[in-house]
XYZ file of C-alpha atoms in Angstrom:
626
model
C -0.079 0.058 0.185
C 2.534 2.771 0.776
C 4.733 1.617 -2.442
C 1.410 2.504 -4.313
C 0.309 5.413 -3.137
C 4.596 6.789 -3.188
C 4.008 5.340 -6.803
C 0.941 7.834 -7.429
C 2.695 10.638 -5.283
C 5.558 10.673 -7.834
C 2.706 10.827 -10.352
C 0.874 13.196 -9.709
C 4.240 15.294 -9.066
C 5.551 15.112 -12.578
C 1.840 15.750 -14.036
C 1.701 18.990 -11.034
C 5.660 19.723 -12.610
C 5.028 19.474 -16.104
C 1.825 21.543 -16.548
C 4.212 24.076 -14.305
C 6.857 24.730 -16.870
C 4.255 24.497 -19.144
C 2.427 27.334 -18.127
C 5.258 29.352 -17.560
C 6.578 28.747 -20.869
C 3.555 30.121 -22.097
C 3.231 32.977 -19.354
C 6.760 33.912 -21.031
C 6.675 34.119 -24.784
C 2.910 36.267 -23.530
C 5.356 38.412 -21.697
C 7.759 38.233 -23.692
C 5.376 39.753 -27.077
C 3.623 42.068 -24.123
C 6.935 43.806 -23.683
C 7.255 44.190 -27.534
C 4.366 45.565 -27.965
C 4.959 48.156 -25.532
C 8.397 49.272 -27.183
C 5.810 49.455 -30.893
C 3.595 51.504 -29.214
C 6.063 53.953 -28.213
C 6.917 54.799 -31.505
C 4.515 57.799 -32.867
C 3.814 56.981 -36.245
C 2.212 53.648 -37.642
C 4.661 51.170 -39.154
C 6.207 47.460 -39.829
C 6.637 46.757 -36.695
C 4.030 48.025 -34.775
C 1.355 45.694 -37.160
C 4.010 42.704 -36.688
C 4.269 43.226 -33.262
C 0.015 43.774 -33.060
C -0.421 40.630 -35.482
C 1.536 38.642 -33.083
C 0.314 39.772 -30.717
C -2.974 38.535 -31.663
C -2.491 35.345 -33.127
C -0.736 34.624 -29.668
C -4.468 35.090 -28.159
C -5.459 33.171 -30.830
C -3.550 29.925 -31.233
C -1.471 28.852 -27.441
C -4.065 31.154 -24.672
C -7.836 30.546 -27.140
C -8.763 33.743 -25.733
C -11.721 35.288 -27.909
C -12.634 38.088 -26.384
C -8.411 38.946 -26.604
C -8.337 37.699 -30.056
C -11.236 39.805 -30.907
C -9.962 43.125 -29.451
C -6.682 42.861 -30.872
C -8.354 42.532 -34.889
C -9.840 45.446 -34.107
C -6.842 47.601 -32.953
C -5.060 45.933 -35.390
C -7.399 47.405 -38.323
C -6.802 50.229 -36.943
C -3.636 50.945 -37.556
C -4.154 49.442 -40.511
C -6.960 53.051 -41.815
C -4.568 54.637 -40.465
C -1.878 53.882 -42.862
C -4.393 53.120 -45.645
C -3.871 50.329 -45.818
C -7.438 49.134 -46.782
C -7.183 45.729 -48.610
C -5.188 44.370 -44.909
C -7.937 45.994 -42.708
C -10.375 44.519 -44.663
C -8.272 40.958 -44.187
C -8.150 41.570 -40.547
C -11.966 42.574 -40.339
C -12.701 39.731 -41.983
C -11.132 37.299 -38.990
C -14.051 38.829 -36.753
C -17.318 37.840 -39.300
C -15.969 34.287 -40.059
C -16.824 33.919 -35.816
C -20.139 34.496 -36.286
C -23.348 33.021 -38.322
C -26.660 34.320 -39.807
C -28.611 33.491 -37.127
C -30.769 35.900 -34.694
C -29.097 35.124 -31.632
C -28.675 38.314 -29.648
C -25.215 39.695 -29.159
C -24.502 42.184 -25.802
C -22.767 45.454 -26.789
C -19.471 45.157 -27.178
C -16.874 47.552 -28.490
C -18.479 50.403 -30.775
C -20.690 47.347 -31.642
C -24.461 48.484 -30.123
C -26.792 45.826 -29.413
C -27.820 43.551 -31.910
C -28.791 39.712 -33.180
C -25.580 37.834 -34.707
C -27.326 38.365 -38.008
C -27.174 42.090 -37.963
C -23.513 42.408 -36.639
C -22.290 39.979 -39.604
C -24.139 41.411 -41.759
C -22.748 45.472 -40.753
C -19.438 43.220 -41.074
C -19.777 42.139 -44.345
C -20.979 46.097 -45.621
C -17.437 47.073 -44.070
C -15.177 44.728 -45.378
C -17.011 45.506 -48.742
C -15.828 48.503 -48.452
C -12.372 48.423 -47.592
C -11.536 45.805 -50.519
C -13.360 48.591 -52.672
C -10.740 51.134 -51.378
C -7.797 48.642 -51.898
C -9.188 47.845 -55.274
C -9.198 44.418 -54.659
C -12.859 43.610 -56.533
C -13.080 40.287 -56.728
C -13.146 39.731 -53.592
C -16.387 42.051 -52.587
C -18.032 40.710 -54.918
C -18.211 36.789 -53.276
C -19.503 38.717 -49.917
C -21.736 40.721 -52.056
C -23.290 37.382 -53.385
C -23.248 35.946 -50.291
C -25.466 38.734 -48.817
C -27.791 38.697 -51.779
C -28.452 35.297 -51.582
C -29.417 36.337 -47.756
C -31.555 38.987 -48.754
C -33.272 36.816 -51.911
C -34.179 33.852 -49.527
C -36.130 36.088 -47.767
C -37.434 37.974 -50.557
C -36.195 41.311 -49.502
C -36.217 42.287 -53.527
C -34.920 45.855 -52.278
C -31.921 44.958 -50.920
C -31.439 42.766 -53.068
C -31.430 44.687 -56.299
C -28.970 47.153 -54.183
C -26.637 43.547 -53.858
C -27.211 43.056 -57.793
C -26.507 46.647 -58.666
C -23.781 46.843 -56.421
C -21.907 43.065 -58.124
C -22.203 45.006 -61.443
C -20.324 48.257 -60.164
C -17.554 45.859 -59.658
C -17.394 43.941 -62.473
C -16.815 47.170 -64.410
C -14.499 48.398 -62.201
C -11.896 45.549 -63.046
C -12.952 45.542 -66.895
C -12.172 49.187 -66.693
C -9.684 50.285 -64.205
C -6.253 50.408 -63.899
C -4.954 48.337 -61.337
C -0.643 48.407 -60.172
C 1.148 44.972 -59.477
C 2.425 45.327 -56.571
C 6.444 43.918 -55.573
C 7.124 41.486 -53.428
C 10.629 41.752 -51.231
C 12.080 38.832 -48.832
C 13.216 40.189 -45.611
C 15.926 39.092 -42.947
C 16.026 40.227 -39.851
C 19.605 38.783 -38.679
C 21.192 39.698 -34.977
C 19.925 40.090 -31.332
C 19.131 43.478 -31.208
C 15.775 42.659 -32.811
C 12.823 42.518 -30.983
C 11.613 38.725 -30.243
C 8.994 38.684 -33.149
C 11.382 39.881 -35.237
C 15.014 37.625 -34.537
C 16.923 35.618 -37.071
C 13.520 35.079 -38.634
C 12.902 36.046 -42.477
C 9.795 37.463 -44.096
C 7.811 38.466 -48.083
C 6.790 41.840 -47.540
C 4.334 43.229 -50.481
C 5.288 46.680 -51.338
C 3.237 49.932 -51.757
C 2.062 51.443 -54.865
C 5.127 52.026 -57.061
C 7.663 50.901 -54.654
C 10.207 49.279 -56.291
C 13.489 48.090 -54.291
C 15.360 50.582 -53.451
C 12.786 52.343 -52.126
C 11.642 49.854 -50.081
C 15.713 49.210 -49.076
C 15.672 52.988 -47.414
C 11.903 52.379 -45.884
C 13.175 49.576 -43.549
C 16.121 51.580 -43.074
C 14.391 54.109 -41.918
C 12.609 52.110 -39.960
C 15.620 50.092 -37.862
C 18.277 52.859 -38.203
C 20.480 51.207 -36.120
C 20.641 48.203 -38.474
C 23.446 47.457 -41.280
C 21.940 46.367 -45.116
C 23.751 42.911 -45.708
C 25.304 43.505 -49.650
C 24.482 39.272 -50.628
C 21.812 37.277 -51.042
C 24.029 34.373 -48.976
C 21.872 32.874 -45.510
C 24.479 34.284 -42.492
C 26.383 31.798 -40.447
C 26.114 32.272 -36.927
C 28.390 34.705 -35.736
C 25.731 37.092 -37.560
C 22.786 35.402 -36.009
C 24.440 35.709 -32.614
C 25.726 39.626 -33.034
C 24.617 42.219 -30.856
C 23.381 43.891 -33.853
C 21.159 44.534 -36.078
C 21.747 42.934 -39.560
C 18.889 43.299 -42.749
C 19.303 41.101 -45.585
C 16.133 42.640 -48.345
C 15.856 41.315 -51.674
C 13.420 40.841 -54.342
C 10.851 38.027 -55.324
C 8.206 36.736 -57.285
C 4.991 35.431 -56.857
C 4.533 32.487 -57.792
C 0.745 31.965 -58.953
C -1.112 28.952 -57.889
C -4.181 30.125 -59.944
C -3.126 28.697 -63.616
C -6.459 27.768 -64.358
C -7.363 31.812 -64.767
C -3.767 33.151 -65.943
C -3.334 30.392 -68.881
C -7.063 30.534 -69.734
C -7.818 31.302 -73.203
C -9.766 34.772 -73.980
C -9.571 36.039 -69.769
C -8.551 39.853 -70.514
C -5.084 40.967 -69.043
C -7.383 43.461 -66.718
C -8.238 39.962 -64.554
C -5.583 38.334 -65.220
C -3.544 40.722 -63.280
C -5.564 40.420 -60.241
C -4.170 36.338 -60.173
C -0.986 37.041 -60.649
C -0.102 39.021 -57.606
C -3.153 37.945 -55.232
C -3.443 34.984 -52.616
C 0.365 33.843 -52.903
C 2.258 32.117 -50.704
C 5.004 31.204 -53.232
C 7.578 33.213 -53.359
C 10.855 33.137 -55.051
C 14.260 34.314 -56.308
C 17.097 33.173 -58.747
C 20.712 33.408 -58.523
C 22.737 32.282 -61.300
C 26.332 30.828 -61.599
C 28.712 29.241 -63.984
C 29.435 25.274 -62.826
C 32.367 24.426 -64.135
C 34.937 26.146 -65.979
C 33.379 29.559 -67.819
C 33.047 29.609 -71.356
C 35.040 33.087 -72.390
C 33.018 32.590 -75.883
C 29.475 31.120 -75.068
C 28.864 31.813 -71.330
C 25.051 30.038 -72.258
C 27.164 26.956 -72.113
C 27.925 26.248 -68.698
C 24.829 29.482 -66.306
C 22.993 27.787 -64.120
C 20.312 28.942 -62.105
C 20.065 28.270 -58.439
C 16.706 28.779 -57.885
C 14.748 29.193 -54.268
C 11.259 28.669 -53.591
C 10.018 30.745 -50.349
C 6.959 29.348 -48.842
C 5.286 31.467 -46.118
C 2.810 30.222 -43.905
C -0.214 33.039 -44.758
C -0.977 34.660 -48.068
C -0.274 37.234 -49.869
C -2.232 40.024 -49.038
C -3.534 38.834 -45.977
C -3.885 40.646 -42.776
C -0.271 42.029 -42.419
C 1.989 43.356 -45.286
C 4.551 40.651 -44.174
C 4.359 37.467 -43.225
C 7.085 34.998 -41.660
C 8.763 31.910 -44.970
C 7.871 28.650 -43.574
C 9.759 26.820 -45.905
C 12.663 27.013 -48.362
C 13.102 24.818 -51.178
C 16.460 25.098 -53.256
C 16.618 23.152 -57.255
C 18.929 23.482 -59.665
C 18.457 24.363 -63.461
C 20.471 23.458 -65.715
C 21.790 25.471 -68.972
C 19.050 24.368 -71.455
C 15.997 24.086 -69.210
C 17.514 27.862 -67.884
C 17.691 28.941 -71.924
C 13.915 27.734 -72.353
C 12.807 28.814 -69.716
C 13.732 32.152 -70.554
C 12.576 32.599 -74.477
C 9.402 30.969 -73.032
C 9.125 34.042 -70.635
C 9.555 36.783 -73.125
C 7.321 34.827 -75.573
C 4.496 35.216 -72.921
C 5.227 38.899 -71.964
C 5.010 39.626 -76.141
C 1.335 37.908 -76.641
C 0.239 39.865 -73.134
C 1.848 43.349 -75.103
C 0.309 42.447 -78.116
C -3.611 41.594 -76.247
C -2.772 44.965 -74.987
C -2.086 46.861 -78.097
C -4.900 45.171 -79.922
C -7.696 46.148 -77.363
C -6.356 49.840 -76.715
C -5.497 49.134 -73.362
C -1.671 50.814 -73.657
C -1.848 54.497 -73.777
C 0.891 54.363 -76.282
C 2.896 51.670 -78.104
C 5.717 52.034 -76.182
C 5.981 48.733 -74.208
C 5.554 46.836 -76.959
C 8.412 48.732 -78.964
C 10.253 48.780 -76.658
C 9.713 44.804 -75.958
C 10.046 44.090 -80.021
C 13.465 45.924 -79.777
C 15.068 44.024 -76.957
C 13.687 40.470 -77.976
C 14.911 41.483 -81.724
C 17.675 43.697 -80.909
C 19.147 40.895 -78.380
C 18.480 37.992 -81.173
C 20.102 39.603 -84.073
C 23.643 40.378 -81.723
C 23.643 37.087 -80.818
C 21.004 35.920 -78.426
C 19.045 33.215 -80.023
C 22.601 32.703 -82.124
C 24.009 32.043 -78.709
C 21.196 29.215 -77.627
C 21.962 27.474 -81.072
C 25.815 27.490 -80.880
C 25.605 26.075 -77.119
C 22.805 23.620 -77.539
C 22.326 22.705 -80.745
C 26.161 22.025 -81.719
C 27.114 18.085 -82.366
C 29.069 17.668 -79.193
C 26.737 18.721 -76.874
C 23.555 16.765 -78.510
C 26.186 13.503 -78.672
C 27.767 14.357 -75.189
C 23.894 14.822 -73.530
C 21.648 11.847 -74.947
C 19.156 12.718 -71.592
C 18.337 16.416 -72.877
C 17.201 15.641 -76.826
C 13.495 16.472 -75.419
C 14.286 19.056 -73.788
C 16.717 20.494 -76.821
C 13.596 19.929 -78.790
C 12.007 22.145 -76.984
C 14.263 24.886 -76.823
C 13.494 24.477 -80.975
C 10.069 24.836 -81.049
C 10.173 27.702 -78.431
C 12.786 29.140 -80.375
C 10.489 28.805 -83.460
C 7.439 30.389 -81.595
C 8.352 33.623 -80.462
C 9.511 34.348 -84.137
C 6.227 33.791 -85.272
C 4.907 36.206 -82.370
C 7.748 38.280 -83.502
C 6.277 38.636 -87.160
C 3.063 38.812 -85.695
C 3.571 41.765 -83.426
C 5.465 43.410 -85.902
C 2.662 43.766 -88.411
C 0.472 44.808 -85.132
C 3.510 47.035 -84.052
C 2.641 48.851 -87.947
C -1.166 48.880 -87.345
C -0.785 51.636 -84.793
C 2.675 53.051 -84.786
C 2.651 56.834 -84.580
C 4.401 58.394 -87.878
C 7.650 59.735 -86.032
C 8.282 56.182 -84.927
C 7.954 54.458 -89.034
C 12.034 54.787 -89.401
C 12.433 52.683 -85.970
C 9.803 49.998 -87.225
C 11.447 49.969 -90.803
C 14.913 49.243 -88.523
C 12.612 46.567 -86.029
C 11.556 44.301 -89.626
C 14.656 44.992 -91.184
C 16.660 43.263 -88.074
C 13.988 40.664 -88.074
C 14.662 39.332 -91.389
C 18.228 38.671 -90.500
C 17.090 36.996 -87.378
C 15.423 35.034 -88.708
C 17.871 34.108 -91.696
C 19.936 33.548 -88.880
C 17.786 31.188 -87.452
C 17.474 29.369 -90.580
C 13.463 29.524 -90.829
C 12.255 29.788 -94.814
C 8.674 28.500 -93.135
C 7.377 27.956 -90.008
C 6.571 24.722 -88.768
C 3.889 23.285 -88.779
C 2.952 22.939 -85.376
C 3.726 26.766 -84.866
C 1.553 27.855 -87.829
C -1.420 26.107 -86.032
C -0.897 27.455 -82.777
C -4.596 27.866 -81.259
C -3.751 31.979 -80.636
C -7.219 33.516 -80.660
C -8.062 37.318 -80.558
C -8.038 39.017 -77.458
C -10.604 41.345 -78.165
C -13.460 38.216 -78.750
C -13.268 37.799 -82.136
C -14.317 33.668 -83.203
C -11.643 31.249 -82.337
C -11.271 27.723 -84.355
C -10.355 24.571 -82.877
C -6.930 23.542 -84.194
C -3.939 21.444 -82.483
C -2.111 22.453 -79.472
C 1.316 23.775 -79.408
C 3.814 20.825 -77.122
C 3.610 21.623 -73.575
C 5.614 24.366 -72.214
C 8.025 24.557 -69.191
C 5.933 26.479 -66.448
C 7.623 29.404 -64.474
C 8.699 27.241 -61.959
C 10.143 25.222 -63.766
C 9.730 22.069 -62.119
C 6.848 20.791 -63.969
C 5.149 21.088 -67.512
C 1.934 22.590 -68.304
C -0.384 23.273 -70.985
C 0.290 26.839 -71.925
C -1.803 28.234 -75.013
C -1.465 31.862 -76.214
C -3.429 35.193 -75.532
C -3.632 36.070 -79.295
C -4.938 34.591 -81.906
C -3.740 35.173 -85.903
C -6.146 36.902 -88.605
C -7.213 34.467 -91.188
C -3.600 34.785 -92.959
C -1.401 33.093 -90.770
C 1.728 33.439 -91.891
C 3.351 36.693 -93.558
C 5.393 37.413 -96.697
C 9.618 36.479 -95.655
C 9.992 40.410 -97.562
C 7.198 42.258 -96.316
C 5.653 42.412 -93.350
C 4.120 46.008 -93.683
C 0.482 44.918 -95.397
C -0.427 42.312 -93.414
C -1.374 43.666 -89.485
C -4.960 42.723 -88.053
C -7.493 44.244 -89.491
C -10.087 42.884 -86.866
C -8.966 44.610 -83.732
C -12.663 45.288 -81.623
C -13.710 48.692 -81.286
C -13.613 49.985 -77.824
C -16.822 50.518 -76.210
C -17.188 53.843 -74.291
C -16.116 52.768 -70.315
C -19.317 52.586 -68.366
C -19.481 54.663 -64.878
C -19.628 52.807 -61.622
C -22.740 53.825 -58.904
C -20.785 54.430 -56.351
C -23.454 55.224 -54.407
C -24.114 51.106 -54.063
C -21.562 51.125 -51.745
C -22.995 53.484 -49.227
C -25.426 50.558 -48.024
C -26.263 50.946 -44.257
C -26.486 47.953 -41.989
C -29.613 46.712 -40.889
C -30.659 49.098 -37.678
C -30.369 47.246 -34.130
C -34.203 46.811 -33.245
C -34.674 44.826 -30.393
C -33.270 45.373 -26.463
C -30.555 42.423 -26.487
C -28.340 41.268 -23.806
C -25.602 38.086 -24.475
C -22.186 37.043 -24.678
C -20.212 38.941 -27.655
C -19.389 36.393 -29.933
C -21.020 33.534 -32.175
C -18.582 30.795 -30.911
C -15.719 30.034 -29.420
C -14.623 28.100 -32.084
C -12.150 30.886 -34.209
C -13.367 29.000 -37.629
C -16.785 28.168 -36.154
C -19.362 25.838 -38.206
C -22.509 26.725 -39.513
C -24.981 27.328 -35.939
C -28.899 26.302 -36.472
C -31.195 29.789 -37.597
C -34.177 31.013 -37.347
C -33.623 31.854 -40.573
C -32.492 28.967 -42.000
C -32.560 27.614 -45.278
C -32.727 24.077 -45.904
C -29.423 23.491 -46.927
C -26.526 24.351 -44.262
C -24.441 27.113 -43.913
C -21.688 24.858 -43.928
C -21.787 24.347 -47.477
C -22.024 28.071 -48.093
C -18.987 29.083 -46.246
C -17.350 26.263 -47.713
C -18.151 28.066 -51.479
C -16.664 31.209 -50.355
C -13.700 29.799 -48.752
C -13.185 28.351 -52.317
C -13.400 31.463 -53.884
C -10.663 33.196 -52.460
C -10.790 35.388 -49.486
C -8.987 33.354 -47.233
C -5.163 32.151 -47.175
C -3.492 29.934 -48.742
C -5.704 26.526 -48.590
C -8.480 28.365 -50.728
C -8.697 28.055 -53.958
C -8.636 31.391 -56.254
C -11.607 31.132 -58.415
C -13.529 34.020 -57.046
C -13.917 35.147 -61.208
C -15.657 30.998 -62.154
C -16.603 29.889 -58.663
C -19.742 27.337 -59.016
C -23.329 28.707 -59.073
C -24.805 29.231 -55.355
C -28.119 27.744 -54.626
C -30.306 30.636 -54.055
C -32.179 28.260 -51.103
C -28.996 27.768 -49.121
C -29.043 31.017 -47.013
C -31.031 33.405 -45.157
C -32.172 36.496 -45.048
C -32.016 40.744 -44.430
C -34.638 42.799 -43.078
C -34.814 46.898 -42.412
C -33.569 49.760 -44.188
C -30.206 51.938 -44.384
C -29.079 54.939 -44.464
C -27.399 56.355 -47.105
C -24.156 56.272 -45.755
C -21.447 53.280 -43.809
C -20.135 53.344 -40.768
C -16.236 53.048 -40.250
C -15.959 49.508 -38.273
C -19.154 47.419 -38.231
C -22.241 49.314 -36.670
C -20.617 51.671 -34.528
C -22.197 55.063 -35.107
């Protein structure tokens, strides 16, 4: 009996010890974050540090302490910080965290923060409208459309046609904005914070940051150095050693990275306008890459392409950008090496895709002037004439290379096809260029045509192969298309897998031009561009339904952050979680949700709930706050 009691006491003591150690570790981590937060909040202006430590503390309350009320409070603190620096997209994503905790039910909620007493349904409607407003200000209109549809379905299910009409008008205005308004594609930068002098939430970690509008690498570097005035800028992209990591100093390592979109279906789909594609190139991105060229073995002085390898690093984030912050921590990094032949194929393919995009923009008159197309044509043709494509031929088409690399037979064939395809696109691009080129640039156009003939001769092209002549190129302006034999598979931008690629252009009735003249075969099928319609911004001034009853209850909808559907007096015959899944599969949530908001599956109108109450003419700044 004594031995059993002693044994039980030892077990109980060990359990106390484990729980005590765990509790102390949790409190320590919380204190670290609170101290960082206190130090950052002393700064007068809102900057990346202040936002970053707020995100860090918010996530801690959510994942480790499961303190929902504190989590919601810090959601709103972060929301206000984003508004102060006009990060409207990030502000919308931040408020969406609270929105996702609520359901479309009539459960009463007590007064909380700036929200009055109201039903859960009314508060969620308030949040939806505020989030839509901020996504609109951030030009993230695809996300607005998803939320508009969700609200419209709620109104439709209960025959609230007045508010349903307003939501449909709002949705229509969003499509107009996507097609008619210009959106910038932001740059992305990788930042490493090394040394013991950085705050805990940054120390010896690396992040990817979404830059501001018009911000390039030099401007971003200066901004980071001004936020961290004692930091030393590292001048190389190599991983730091322990000397740097353990130094009593601050080291910043910054360089540009390229987004790797997941949603290739939209980007490669025929006929999708560039206004739409541009959104998916830089939104809902959680993988980024950067390349470091190097020479393996002895560098060939006469032709450096023979030994030019590329070390490609892919960075995977914990959350996708944009999100609740302008930067997120790198969760994983992968490194691969691309051979000189693979690198040559990708360079040519990427330049061909750029040409196709510019030609499409020129045809649909999306350009202010023709200069971008002129510069691209000149860069490709001039480089080819002065050795670009010729150097590839000398390096990879020589008999000694083919015989010594029998495993590269398919890759060599693919490179040859890409070179022919690029020449074909250049020929068509010159024809389009002639149609739109101003009179004072005619001499330059003639020079480009003459150089193109030299380039074509250097490639030994007398007539384009059949797989190039019948490639399924189509007009971006919506001209009829015919089914033709597809172009051979193209290497994807990440260099890892093979994907089918179709062109964003199509050819006129005559698929080939005479080798002696390119001056008379420009496309005659370019559609007239209709006048841009005015967007009805007044529909964005919808006010959420007023609170109508005296309510007192807990403030939140669920203790589970992701929250499952709750039964409701407004509930439809179909489960609500199915509707939530349709939005998650669209594009609002980071990383693991598909980016298909422009091509969602239709939602059943029976899947949603209703709305009631009139709306005033102004939108509140935050939820139902007055």
